[in-house]
Structures are given as structure tokens and as C-alpha cells.
């Protein structure tokens, strides 16, 4: 028999088992409860009032619990089982592979990029030398866009059971158990590569295959059924089922699908900028304090508004993080954000993006369903044209942007390739610039102090979600026309983040 108790404590009291235990004893009017008798089920921060509180949901047992957590996974040896091709080793591809191992099928993963360790060198080259390797970068390589990401694991998905399963699988492969109880779980970019490498080890040791530096360049299709794929060295690989999990930056795959008249669909997406404030300022605003102190994590925020008939919202907020160059080709500038597990940088960043409307795409109509993709590409290129050094990003101070004034000085930034003062209010399309400007004023009212020249805005945040979807049958999850082809994850339009991509990969693998 166990009892559930909810406690609201100060950050300091919630930081130590002994003080939590004292509060449990007080609450239950008992003096003989030990820390070994309870476990925290959920932990969240309540910063709505002036005094910030930590809310804990705790399960208390009558006796000592020997193992507070035991996660078991049952992966089968699939060395001689039926093969399933998986294109892409992002969260969708990897979780599809793990699910196939559980169900006794052999995953054969083709990944255009490198393993996590070799990929690190290419990422350093983007930051230091401004060289973008089109096959190995922040988006491409083992673990996909999820590896050198922030590792925030919150999702809008309501599928509680599936979310827990993904989180437990990550813990099984080395993530800290905290992610199971935190209301806003986060792994951190420094911890993710090891977890991804452990997942690789599980796949290989159970008989699956992973081929790095191996790009899929064509599909083998007969009688509206996919029979296999063609690799860049012209090798052909056949299998009964193919999972397409190439993410939203694999533009060559979208173009290939379009060329082969395999149905794809233009879909709503959003673009904007990344904004960077001093973390101390965000802490002060969110925690109503002059200093955060040692017991609270760096504060985050979530902002949303509607202006000029467009949704504008914050996206992928990274407290104590860095802005990173996430382009997949030279000649384009794309920024994104990440943070290490401790979130200890002095900066806070977040994407602020504006809904793209059909009317914005009128000049791109000739590209058919690819029109959103071409609009996205044009904007990324326009950012690059104006800076003399590749990957140096255009930037402006926040109030200057609203006042349509070039910044004569920029604030310090975490963006390693560097920033250059540019009139973003002119460079961005008016639809985006105007909506951003209006929404900054609204956000400044919602969060007093947010609208400030202490913040830089940096262009371009363009890869928040896929501009395309690859339609599939709701029941079979196969492509609506091409049988045995399972589009999944973010690139296919069924996910928006690590956890939802992983859930979708699992779902298609279960269907197979
Ligand atoms: C810097 C950054 C930070 C982020 N932070 C977060 C975060 O904190 N939380 C969160 O939830 N999400 C975050 N995201 C988004 C998240 O990473 C993606 O939503 C998620 O990775 C999508 O998973 P996926 O498997 O669908 O695709 P991807 O992760 O994009 O994986 C696709 C894979 O397919 C490979 N591929 C593409 N084309 C081919 C081909 N032709 N042949 C072979 N392989 C191919 C690619 O190399 C890639 O590895 C971040 C993204 C970035 C870039």
C-alpha cells in the first residue's frame, strides 16, 4: 500500500531529502518515515506568485523501497530476422529501430552523416571556420537534429504512456532519472551524444545495422510499392518495408519525392528570429527577484500572441544556453538554440517565430507543393548575402528593431561565428518584421523588462517545423499511394521535437 502526497516547498527545502522528509513527517503526523520510503513522482516550479515555490508529488510506502526505479527493456536478437530499411538516424529513426528490436525485426539504418564523435569535428568547423559540411552538421548525423540540440523533452503530445516509454528508454540508455519526474525534463547537449552512442550499441549488439556516411539518393518503386533504396555509391538495397525518417532539413529528399511524383503537401510553418537576453534579466523577471540563488534553475518563458492576423510565439526556449549555426549548406544562415545540462551560460535565447501565410507564398507558386520550402530557402539565403563572412549572422538590438533603427552597437552574444549589425527590420519580409515588432511590444507588457535593448535579435530562425508533409494513410501509416513506405517524424510532418519524433518512429515500427 502506498500514499500520494502533494507538498509545496521553498526551493531550498525542496533541494534536500532530509528537509523533504521532515515535511512529509509533519504532513502525515508521523516521526518514523525515512527517505528510503518515498519517491518523487513529479516536480514543478510555481513562479506565479512573488515567492517562487516548488511543487512535489510524492509516493510514500509503508516499508523501505529497495529499488526506487527499475527499467527493463527486452530487445531480441534480430541477426537473422526480416530486414526493415530505416532512412535517417534521428529520434524517429532510432526509436523505430529500438521498437523493431523489441518486436523481432532487423533494422538497417542508413544515415548520410557521421557518428556522434566524428560529427563533433564538423560542428566545430562550422563555429570556428564557418565551413558547413552538407552531410554532417547540427542537423545531419547520428541522432539527427536531436543530438547537438538542447535535449528539452517536453512535448505537446498528450499520449502519457508513449511519453513515459520514450523517457524510460532514454534513462535505460544513460539519461538521468530526473527526466522522469521533472515537469520540464531536459538532458543537455553535453550528455546527449553518449546516450545516442548507447542506443547505437543496443541496436548493433542485437543484430541491427547502422551505416554512417551513407546517403539514400533514390527509391526503388514497382507497382506503387517501395521495394528498396539506392545509395549514393549506386548500391541497391531491397527490403519489404522502408521507414522514411529524414527530418525537415533533407531538402534533397523532398525534391526527390516531388520529382518522382510521390505525393507531398505544402503545410503551415513559421519563421522569425532568435532573441538573446542576459539570463540574469530573465531570472529577475520570472522569479521576481534580484538574484536567482542556488536552488532555482535558470528561468524560462513561453510567449504567444496574435498580431496582424498571424500567430507569433516563442519556440525552443533555451535558458542558460547558446545560439548555434544550424545551416545544412553554405550560402544560408539558420540559427537555433541549445543548452548544456547545467544551463550555466549567462545567456537565455528563444526563437520568436511568425506564422507563414498562403499569401506570402504567392511568388513561389511555380514550385507547386515545394513553394513553402523555396520561400524558406530564399530567406535563409537573404541572411547570408548581407554578411561578408559566411555564418556571421545579421543582428539588431531589440528596441532598435522596433524603432527601425540600425544598431550602432550590439550586445555580447553566445553565437560563436559572430554577429554583424544589420537592419533586420528591412531585410526580413515586412509580414514577419511587422508582426515581430508588434508582438515584442505585447511581450514587453506580459513580461516587464523583456522589451529591452539589452537583447539582440539574430536572423534567421527558419527550421522550426517542416514546410511539407508526406501524407500517409491514417490506418496503415503507409504513404497514401506508395505501399510499404512509412514516412515518419518531423520531416514527414508528424512531429515537432525530439519526443514526438521518437513517438512517431515507434508508432510506424509497431505498425510494421
Ligand atoms: C540546434 C537544435 C536544437 C534543438 N533543440 C530541441 C530541443 O531542445 N527539444 C526538442 O524536442 N527538439 C529540439 N530540436 C528539434 C529536434 O531535434 C527535431 O524535432 C528532431 O530531431 C526531429 O527528429 P527526426 O528523427 O524526425 O528528424 P532528424 O532529427 O532531423 O533526423 C533526420 C536524420 O535523417 C538523416 N538523413 C536525411 N536525409 C538522408 C538521406 N537522404 N539518407 C540518409 N540519411 C538521411 C539526417 O542526417 C538526420 O540524421 C532542436 C533542433 C536543433 C537543430
Coordinates of C-alpha atoms and ligand atoms in Angstrom, one line a residue:
X1 CA 0.0 0.0 0.0
X2 CA 1.3 3.5 -0.8
X3 CA 0.0 7.0 -0.2
X4 CA 0.3 10.0 -2.5
X5 CA 1.1 13.4 -1.0
X6 CA 1.5 16.8 -2.6
X7 CA 3.9 19.3 -1.0
X8 CA 4.6 22.9 -1.8
X9 CA 8.0 23.9 -0.5
X10 CA 10.5 26.7 -0.8
X11 CA 13.3 25.9 -3.4
X12 CA 15.8 25.4 -0.6
X13 CA 13.5 22.9 1.3
X14 CA 12.8 21.1 -1.9
X15 CA 16.5 20.7 -2.6
X16 CA 17.4 18.2 0.2
X17 CA 15.9 14.8 1.0
X18 CA 16.2 15.5 4.8
X19 CA 14.1 18.6 4.6
X20 CA 11.5 16.9 2.3
X21 CA 11.4 14.0 4.8
X22 CA 10.7 16.4 7.7
X23 CA 7.8 18.0 5.7
X24 CA 6.4 14.5 4.9
X25 CA 6.5 13.6 8.6
X26 CA 4.9 16.8 9.6
X27 CA 2.2 16.4 7.0
X28 CA 1.4 12.8 8.0
X29 CA 1.8 13.5 11.7
X30 CA 4.4 10.7 11.9
X31 CA 8.0 10.7 13.2
X32 CA 9.3 7.4 11.7
X33 CA 9.3 7.9 7.9
X34 CA 12.7 7.6 6.2
X35 CA 13.8 9.0 2.8
X36 CA 14.1 5.4 1.7
X37 CA 10.3 5.0 1.9
X38 CA 9.3 7.6 -0.6
X39 CA 9.9 8.7 -4.2
X40 CA 9.1 11.9 -6.1
X41 CA 6.7 11.4 -8.9
X42 CA 6.5 14.9 -10.2
X43 CA 8.4 18.1 -9.6
X44 CA 7.4 21.5 -11.0
X45 CA 8.1 25.2 -10.3
X46 CA 5.3 27.6 -9.4
X47 CA 6.5 31.1 -10.2
X48 CA 3.1 32.7 -10.4
X49 CA 3.4 34.4 -7.1
X50 CA 6.1 36.7 -5.8
X51 CA 7.6 33.9 -3.7
X52 CA 8.6 31.0 -6.0
X53 CA 7.6 27.6 -4.8
X54 CA 8.4 24.0 -5.8
X55 CA 5.5 21.6 -6.1
X56 CA 6.2 17.9 -5.4
X57 CA 4.0 14.9 -5.8
X58 CA 5.4 12.2 -3.6
X59 CA 4.5 8.5 -3.2
X60 CA 5.1 7.1 0.3
X61 CA 5.4 3.4 1.0
X62 CA 4.9 1.6 4.3
X63 CA 8.3 -0.1 4.0
X64 CA 11.6 0.8 2.6
X65 CA 11.7 0.6 -1.2
X66 CA 14.7 -1.4 -2.3
X67 CA 14.9 -0.1 -5.9
X68 CA 13.4 3.3 -6.4
X69 CA 13.4 2.7 -10.2
X70 CA 13.8 -0.4 -12.3
X71 CA 13.6 -0.1 -16.1
X72 CA 13.6 -3.2 -18.1
X73 CA 13.8 -3.4 -21.9
X74 CA 13.5 -6.6 -23.8
X75 CA 15.4 -6.4 -27.1
X76 CA 15.6 -9.5 -29.2
X77 CA 18.5 -10.9 -31.2
X78 CA 17.4 -10.0 -34.8
X79 CA 20.5 -11.0 -36.7
X80 CA 18.5 -13.5 -38.8
X81 CA 15.2 -11.7 -38.9
X82 CA 13.4 -9.9 -41.7
X83 CA 15.1 -6.6 -42.6
X84 CA 13.5 -3.2 -42.4
X85 CA 15.2 -0.2 -44.1
X86 CA 15.3 3.0 -42.0
X87 CA 16.5 6.2 -43.7
X88 CA 17.8 8.6 -41.1
X89 CA 19.0 8.1 -37.5
X90 CA 17.3 11.0 -35.8
X91 CA 14.9 10.4 -32.8
X92 CA 12.3 9.0 -35.2
X93 CA 14.7 6.6 -36.9
X94 CA 16.4 5.4 -33.7
X95 CA 13.2 4.8 -31.8
X96 CA 11.7 3.0 -34.8
X97 CA 14.9 0.8 -34.7
X98 CA 14.6 0.1 -31.0
X99 CA 10.9 -0.8 -31.4
X100 CA 11.8 -3.2 -34.3
X101 CA 14.3 -4.9 -32.0
X102 CA 11.6 -5.4 -29.3
X103 CA 9.3 -6.9 -32.0
X104 CA 11.9 -9.1 -33.6
X105 CA 12.6 -7.4 -36.9
X106 CA 16.1 -6.3 -38.1
X107 CA 16.6 -2.5 -38.6
X108 CA 19.1 -1.5 -41.3
X109 CA 19.7 2.2 -40.8
X110 CA 21.2 4.4 -43.5
X111 CA 22.5 7.8 -42.2
X112 CA 24.1 10.4 -44.5
X113 CA 26.0 11.9 -41.6
X114 CA 28.7 10.7 -39.3
X115 CA 28.7 9.0 -35.9
X116 CA 28.4 11.4 -32.9
X117 CA 32.1 11.6 -32.2
X118 CA 33.2 12.3 -35.8
X119 CA 30.3 14.7 -36.2
X120 CA 31.7 16.9 -33.4
X121 CA 34.6 17.9 -35.6
X122 CA 32.3 19.1 -38.3
X123 CA 30.3 21.1 -35.8
X124 CA 33.5 22.8 -34.5
X125 CA 34.4 23.6 -38.1
X126 CA 31.1 25.5 -38.6
X127 CA 31.6 27.5 -35.5
X128 CA 35.3 28.3 -35.9
X129 CA 35.9 28.2 -39.7
X130 CA 32.4 28.8 -41.0
X131 CA 32.6 25.7 -43.1
X132 CA 29.3 23.8 -43.4
X133 CA 29.7 20.2 -44.4
X134 CA 26.4 19.4 -46.2
X135 CA 26.4 15.8 -44.9
X136 CA 27.5 16.4 -41.3
X137 CA 26.3 19.4 -39.3
X138 CA 23.9 20.4 -36.5
X139 CA 21.0 18.7 -38.3
X140 CA 22.7 15.7 -40.1
X141 CA 24.5 12.8 -38.5
X142 CA 23.9 10.2 -35.8
X143 CA 21.0 11.1 -33.6
X144 CA 19.8 13.7 -36.2
X145 CA 18.9 17.2 -35.2
X146 CA 18.3 15.9 -31.7
X147 CA 21.9 15.2 -30.8
X148 CA 23.6 18.6 -30.6
X149 CA 20.3 20.1 -29.5
X150 CA 19.1 21.3 -26.2
X151 CA 17.5 18.0 -25.3
X152 CA 14.4 19.5 -23.9
X153 CA 12.0 16.7 -23.7
X154 CA 8.6 18.4 -23.3
X155 CA 6.0 17.8 -25.9
X156 CA 2.5 18.9 -26.7
X157 CA 1.6 15.3 -27.3
X158 CA -1.0 14.1 -24.8
X159 CA 0.0 10.4 -25.1
X160 CA 1.2 10.0 -21.5
X161 CA 2.0 6.3 -21.9
X162 CA 4.1 6.8 -25.0
X163 CA 6.0 9.8 -23.5
X164 CA 6.9 7.8 -20.4
X165 CA 8.1 4.9 -22.6
X166 CA 10.4 7.3 -24.6
X167 CA 11.7 8.9 -21.3
X168 CA 12.3 5.5 -19.7
X169 CA 14.2 4.3 -22.9
X170 CA 16.4 7.4 -22.6
X171 CA 17.1 6.6 -18.9
X172 CA 17.8 3.0 -19.8
X173 CA 20.4 4.3 -22.2
X174 CA 22.1 6.7 -19.7
X175 CA 19.9 9.8 -19.2
X176 CA 19.5 10.9 -15.6
X177 CA 16.4 9.6 -13.8
X178 CA 15.3 13.2 -13.1
X179 CA 13.8 13.4 -16.6
X180 CA 11.1 11.1 -15.3
X181 CA 9.8 13.5 -12.7
X182 CA 10.6 17.0 -13.9
X183 CA 7.7 18.9 -15.3
X184 CA 10.1 20.2 -18.0
X185 CA 12.6 17.5 -18.5
X186 CA 15.9 18.4 -20.1
X187 CA 19.0 16.4 -20.9
X188 CA 21.6 18.9 -22.3
X189 CA 23.7 18.9 -25.3
X190 CA 26.8 17.7 -23.4
X191 CA 25.0 14.5 -22.3
X192 CA 23.1 13.6 -25.5
X193 CA 26.0 12.2 -27.6
X194 CA 26.7 9.5 -25.0
X195 CA 23.1 8.4 -24.8
X196 CA 22.8 8.3 -28.6
X197 CA 26.0 6.2 -28.7
X198 CA 24.5 3.8 -26.2
X199 CA 21.4 3.4 -28.3
X200 CA 23.7 2.6 -31.3
X201 CA 25.3 -0.1 -29.1
X202 CA 21.9 -1.6 -28.3
X203 CA 21.0 -1.7 -32.0
X204 CA 24.3 -3.2 -33.1
X205 CA 24.6 -5.7 -30.2
X206 CA 21.2 -7.2 -31.1
X207 CA 22.0 -7.7 -34.7
X208 CA 20.7 -4.4 -36.3
X209 CA 22.9 -2.4 -38.7
X210 CA 23.8 1.2 -38.9
X211 CA 25.6 2.6 -41.9
X212 CA 27.0 6.1 -41.5
X213 CA 28.2 8.3 -44.4
X214 CA 25.6 6.6 -46.4
X215 CA 23.1 8.8 -48.2
X216 CA 19.9 7.4 -49.8
X217 CA 19.6 9.0 -53.2
X218 CA 16.6 7.2 -54.8
X219 CA 13.8 4.9 -54.1
X220 CA 13.1 1.6 -56.0
X221 CA 9.4 1.6 -56.7
X222 CA 7.4 -1.1 -58.6
X223 CA 3.6 -1.2 -59.0
X224 CA 3.2 1.6 -56.4
X225 CA 5.1 -0.4 -53.8
X226 CA 8.6 0.5 -52.5
X227 CA 11.0 -2.4 -52.9
X228 CA 14.2 -0.7 -51.6
X229 CA 16.5 2.2 -51.9
X230 CA 19.5 3.3 -54.0
X231 CA 22.6 4.6 -52.1
X232 CA 25.0 7.3 -53.2
X233 CA 27.5 4.7 -54.4
X234 CA 24.8 3.3 -56.6
X235 CA 24.3 0.2 -54.4
X236 CA 20.7 -1.1 -54.3
X237 CA 19.3 -2.4 -51.1
X238 CA 16.0 -4.3 -51.0
X239 CA 13.6 -4.8 -48.1
X240 CA 9.9 -5.4 -47.7
X241 CA 9.3 -2.2 -45.6
X242 CA 11.0 1.2 -45.6
X243 CA 10.8 3.8 -43.0
X244 CA 11.5 7.4 -44.2
X245 CA 12.7 9.4 -41.2
X246 CA 14.9 12.0 -42.8
X247 CA 13.9 15.1 -40.9
X248 CA 12.8 18.6 -42.1
X249 CA 16.2 19.7 -43.4
X250 CA 16.6 16.9 -46.0
X251 CA 15.6 19.1 -48.9
X252 CA 17.0 16.7 -51.5
X253 CA 14.6 14.0 -50.3
X254 CA 11.6 16.4 -50.6
X255 CA 12.8 17.3 -54.1
X256 CA 13.3 13.6 -55.0
X257 CA 9.7 12.8 -53.8
X258 CA 8.4 15.7 -55.9
X259 CA 10.4 14.7 -59.0
X260 CA 9.1 11.1 -58.7
X261 CA 5.5 12.4 -58.3
X262 CA 5.3 10.8 -54.9
X263 CA 2.7 12.9 -53.1
X264 CA 3.9 15.6 -50.7
X265 CA 1.9 18.5 -49.3
X266 CA 2.8 22.1 -48.6
X267 CA 1.9 22.7 -44.9
X268 CA 1.8 25.6 -42.4
X269 CA 5.0 26.6 -40.7
X270 CA 6.6 29.6 -39.1
X271 CA 9.8 31.7 -39.4
X272 CA 11.4 34.5 -37.5
X273 CA 14.5 35.3 -35.4
X274 CA 16.3 34.1 -32.3
X275 CA 16.3 36.5 -29.4
X276 CA 19.0 36.6 -26.8
X277 CA 18.7 38.2 -23.3
X278 CA 21.1 38.1 -20.4
X279 CA 19.9 35.1 -18.3
X280 CA 20.0 37.2 -15.1
X281 CA 17.4 39.5 -16.6
X282 CA 15.0 36.7 -17.4
X283 CA 15.5 35.3 -13.9
X284 CA 14.7 38.6 -12.4
X285 CA 11.5 38.9 -14.5
X286 CA 10.3 35.4 -14.0
X287 CA 11.2 34.9 -10.3
X288 CA 10.5 38.5 -9.2
X289 CA 13.9 38.6 -7.5
X290 CA 17.2 40.4 -7.9
X291 CA 19.2 37.1 -8.0
X292 CA 18.0 33.5 -8.6
X293 CA 20.1 32.0 -5.8
X294 CA 21.5 28.4 -5.7
X295 CA 18.2 26.4 -5.6
X296 CA 16.3 27.5 -8.7
X297 CA 17.1 26.6 -12.3
X298 CA 17.6 29.4 -14.8
X299 CA 14.2 30.7 -15.6
X300 CA 12.4 30.1 -18.9
X301 CA 9.4 31.6 -20.6
X302 CA 6.8 30.9 -23.1
X303 CA 5.1 33.7 -25.1
X304 CA 2.4 33.7 -27.6
X305 CA 0.2 36.4 -29.2
X306 CA -1.8 37.1 -32.3
X307 CA -1.0 40.2 -34.4
X308 CA -1.9 41.2 -38.0
X309 CA -3.9 38.0 -38.1
X310 CA -0.8 35.9 -37.6
X311 CA 0.2 33.8 -34.7
X312 CA 3.6 34.8 -33.1
X313 CA 5.2 32.6 -30.5
X314 CA 8.4 31.7 -28.7
X315 CA 9.9 28.5 -29.7
X316 CA 12.6 26.2 -28.2
X317 CA 13.5 28.5 -25.3
X318 CA 17.0 27.7 -24.0
X319 CA 17.7 29.1 -20.6
X320 CA 21.5 29.3 -19.8
X321 CA 22.1 28.3 -23.4
X322 CA 23.8 29.2 -26.7
X323 CA 22.7 30.2 -30.2
X324 CA 24.1 27.8 -32.8
X325 CA 24.6 27.9 -36.6
X326 CA 22.2 25.2 -37.8
X327 CA 22.6 25.6 -41.6
X328 CA 22.9 22.5 -43.7
X329 CA 24.7 24.2 -46.6
X330 CA 27.0 27.1 -47.2
X331 CA 25.3 30.1 -48.6
X332 CA 22.5 30.1 -46.0
X333 CA 22.2 31.3 -42.4
X334 CA 20.0 29.4 -40.0
X335 CA 20.1 29.8 -36.2
X336 CA 18.8 27.6 -33.5
X337 CA 19.4 27.1 -29.8
X338 CA 20.8 24.6 -27.3
X339 CA 22.0 24.4 -23.7
X340 CA 24.2 22.2 -21.7
X341 CA 22.8 20.1 -18.9
X342 CA 23.7 22.7 -16.2
X343 CA 22.3 25.5 -18.3
X344 CA 25.0 27.7 -16.9
X345 CA 25.7 30.1 -19.8
X346 CA 25.0 33.8 -19.0
X347 CA 22.6 34.0 -21.9
X348 CA 19.0 33.0 -22.5
X349 CA 17.7 32.5 -26.0
X350 CA 14.5 31.6 -27.7
X351 CA 13.1 31.5 -31.3
X352 CA 10.3 34.0 -31.9
X353 CA 8.5 33.0 -35.0
X354 CA 5.7 34.3 -37.1
X355 CA 3.1 32.1 -38.9
X356 CA 3.7 32.0 -42.6
X357 CA 0.5 32.6 -44.6
X358 CA -0.5 31.3 -48.0
X359 CA -0.3 34.9 -49.4
X360 CA 3.5 35.0 -48.5
X361 CA 4.0 32.1 -50.9
X362 CA 2.4 33.7 -54.0
X363 CA 5.8 34.5 -55.6
X364 CA 6.7 30.8 -55.2
X365 CA 3.6 29.3 -56.7
X366 CA 5.6 27.9 -59.6
X367 CA 7.2 25.4 -57.2
X368 CA 3.9 23.7 -56.5
X369 CA 3.9 21.9 -53.2
X370 CA 7.5 22.9 -52.7
X371 CA 6.6 26.6 -52.5
X372 CA 7.0 26.9 -48.7
X373 CA 10.4 25.2 -49.0
X374 CA 11.5 27.6 -51.6
X375 CA 10.3 30.6 -49.5
X376 CA 12.3 29.2 -46.5
X377 CA 15.4 28.8 -48.7
X378 CA 15.1 32.3 -50.2
X379 CA 15.0 33.9 -46.7
X380 CA 18.0 31.8 -45.4
X381 CA 20.0 32.9 -48.5
X382 CA 19.0 36.6 -48.0
X383 CA 20.5 36.5 -44.5
X384 CA 23.8 35.2 -46.0
X385 CA 24.0 37.7 -48.8
X386 CA 24.3 40.7 -46.4
X387 CA 27.2 39.5 -44.3
X388 CA 30.8 39.4 -45.6
X389 CA 31.8 36.3 -43.8
X390 CA 29.9 33.0 -44.1
X391 CA 27.8 32.1 -41.0
X392 CA 28.3 35.6 -39.4
X393 CA 24.6 36.3 -38.6
X394 CA 22.8 39.6 -39.1
X395 CA 21.7 41.1 -35.8
X396 CA 20.0 44.1 -34.2
X397 CA 19.1 45.2 -30.7
X398 CA 15.5 44.7 -29.8
X399 CA 14.3 48.2 -29.3
X400 CA 16.3 49.4 -32.3
X401 CA 14.4 46.8 -34.4
X402 CA 11.1 48.2 -33.2
X403 CA 12.2 51.7 -33.9
X404 CA 13.5 50.7 -37.3
X405 CA 17.0 52.0 -36.4
X406 CA 20.3 50.3 -37.2
X407 CA 22.1 49.4 -34.0
X408 CA 25.4 51.2 -33.7
X409 CA 26.4 48.7 -31.1
X410 CA 25.4 45.1 -30.4
X411 CA 25.2 43.2 -27.1
X412 CA 27.6 40.3 -26.4
X413 CA 26.4 37.1 -27.8
X414 CA 26.8 33.3 -27.3
X415 CA 26.7 32.8 -31.1
X416 CA 30.2 31.7 -31.9
X417 CA 30.6 32.5 -35.6
X418 CA 29.8 36.1 -34.7
X419 CA 27.1 38.7 -35.4
X420 CA 27.0 41.9 -37.5
X421 CA 24.7 44.9 -37.1
X422 CA 22.2 44.9 -39.9
X423 CA 18.8 46.4 -40.5
X424 CA 16.7 43.3 -39.9
X425 CA 13.6 45.4 -40.0
X426 CA 14.3 45.9 -43.7
X427 CA 15.9 42.5 -44.5
X428 CA 13.1 40.4 -43.1
X429 CA 9.9 40.3 -45.2
X430 CA 7.5 43.1 -44.0
X431 CA 4.9 40.4 -42.9
X432 CA 7.4 38.9 -40.5
X433 CA 9.2 42.2 -39.4
X434 CA 5.9 44.0 -38.7
X435 CA 4.4 41.0 -36.7
X436 CA 7.6 40.6 -34.7
X437 CA 7.7 44.3 -33.9
X438 CA 4.1 44.3 -32.7
X439 CA 4.5 41.1 -30.7
X440 CA 7.7 42.4 -29.0
X441 CA 5.6 45.2 -27.6
X442 CA 2.9 42.8 -26.3
X443 CA 5.6 40.5 -24.8
X444 CA 7.1 43.5 -23.1
X445 CA 3.8 44.1 -21.3
X446 CA 3.4 40.4 -20.4
X447 CA 7.0 40.2 -19.0
X448 CA 8.1 43.6 -17.7
X449 CA 11.7 44.2 -18.7
X450 CA 11.6 41.7 -21.7
X451 CA 11.4 44.5 -24.3
X452 CA 14.9 46.0 -23.9
X453 CA 18.0 47.0 -25.9
X454 CA 19.9 44.6 -23.7
X455 CA 18.6 41.9 -26.1
X456 CA 19.9 41.1 -29.6
X457 CA 17.7 39.6 -32.2
X458 CA 19.5 37.4 -34.7
X459 CA 18.4 36.0 -38.1
X460 CA 17.2 33.6 -39.2
X461 CA 15.1 31.1 -37.2
X462 CA 13.6 29.2 -40.1
X463 CA 13.6 25.5 -39.2
X464 CA 11.0 25.4 -36.5
X465 CA 9.0 22.8 -38.4
X466 CA 8.7 21.2 -41.8
X467 CA 7.2 23.3 -44.6
X468 CA 5.9 20.0 -46.1
X469 CA 4.1 16.9 -45.0
X470 CA 4.3 13.4 -46.6
X471 CA 0.7 12.2 -46.5
X472 CA 0.1 8.7 -45.1
X473 CA -2.9 6.5 -44.6
X474 CA -4.3 7.0 -41.1
X475 CA -4.8 3.3 -40.6
X476 CA -1.8 1.6 -42.2
X477 CA 0.6 4.6 -41.7
X478 CA 1.9 3.8 -45.2
X479 CA 2.3 6.6 -47.7
X480 CA -1.2 7.3 -49.2
X481 CA -0.1 5.8 -52.6
X482 CA 3.3 4.1 -52.2
X483 CA 2.7 0.9 -50.3
X484 CA 5.3 -0.3 -47.7
X485 CA 6.8 3.2 -47.5
X486 CA 6.3 4.7 -43.9
X487 CA 7.0 8.4 -43.8
X488 CA 7.6 9.5 -40.2
X489 CA 9.0 12.1 -37.8
X490 CA 9.4 15.8 -38.2
X491 CA 10.2 15.8 -41.9
X492 CA 7.0 14.0 -42.8
X493 CA 5.0 16.5 -40.7
X494 CA 4.1 14.1 -37.8
X495 CA 6.3 15.5 -35.1
X496 CA 7.7 18.7 -33.8
X497 CA 10.6 17.9 -31.4
X498 CA 12.6 15.0 -30.0
X499 CA 9.9 13.2 -28.0
X500 CA 7.1 13.5 -30.6
X501 CA 9.5 12.3 -33.4
X502 CA 10.5 9.4 -31.2
X503 CA 6.9 8.5 -30.5
X504 CA 6.1 8.6 -34.2
X505 CA 9.1 6.4 -35.1
X506 CA 7.9 3.9 -32.6
X507 CA 4.3 4.1 -33.9
X508 CA 5.3 3.2 -37.5
X509 CA 7.6 0.4 -36.4
X510 CA 4.8 -1.1 -34.3
X511 CA 2.6 -0.9 -37.5
X512 CA 5.2 -2.8 -39.4
Ligands
LIG1 C1 20.1 23.1 -32.5 C2 18.8 22.4 -32.3 C3 18.2 22.3 -31.1 C4 17.0 21.7 -30.9 N1 16.5 21.6 -29.6 C5 15.4 20.8 -29.4 C6 15.0 20.5 -28.0 O1 15.6 21.0 -27.1 N2 13.9 19.8 -27.8 C7 13.2 19.2 -28.9 O2 12.2 18.5 -28.7 N3 13.6 19.4 -30.2 C8 14.7 20.2 -30.4 N4 15.1 20.4 -31.7 C9 14.4 19.7 -32.8 C10 14.6 18.2 -32.8 O3 16.0 18.0 -32.9 C11 13.9 17.6 -34.0 O4 12.5 17.9 -33.9 C12 14.0 16.1 -34.1 O5 15.4 15.8 -34.1 C13 13.3 15.6 -35.3 O6 13.6 14.2 -35.4 P1 13.5 13.3 -36.7 O7 14.0 12.0 -36.4 O8 12.2 13.4 -37.3 O9 14.5 14.1 -37.8 P2 16.0 14.5 -37.6 O10 16.4 14.6 -36.2 O11 16.1 15.7 -38.5 O12 16.8 13.3 -38.3 C14 16.8 13.0 -39.6 C15 18.1 12.2 -40.0 O13 18.0 11.8 -41.3 C16 19.3 11.9 -41.9 N5 19.1 12.0 -43.4 C17 18.5 13.0 -44.1 N6 18.5 12.7 -45.4 C18 19.0 11.5 -45.5 C19 19.3 10.7 -46.6 N7 19.0 11.0 -47.9 N8 19.9 9.5 -46.4 C20 20.3 9.1 -45.2 N9 20.1 9.8 -44.1 C21 19.4 11.0 -44.3 C22 19.8 13.1 -41.3 O14 21.2 13.2 -41.4 C23 19.4 13.1 -39.9 O15 20.3 12.4 -39.1 C24 16.3 21.0 -32.0 C25 16.9 21.1 -33.2 C26 18.1 21.8 -33.4 C27 18.7 21.8 -34.8

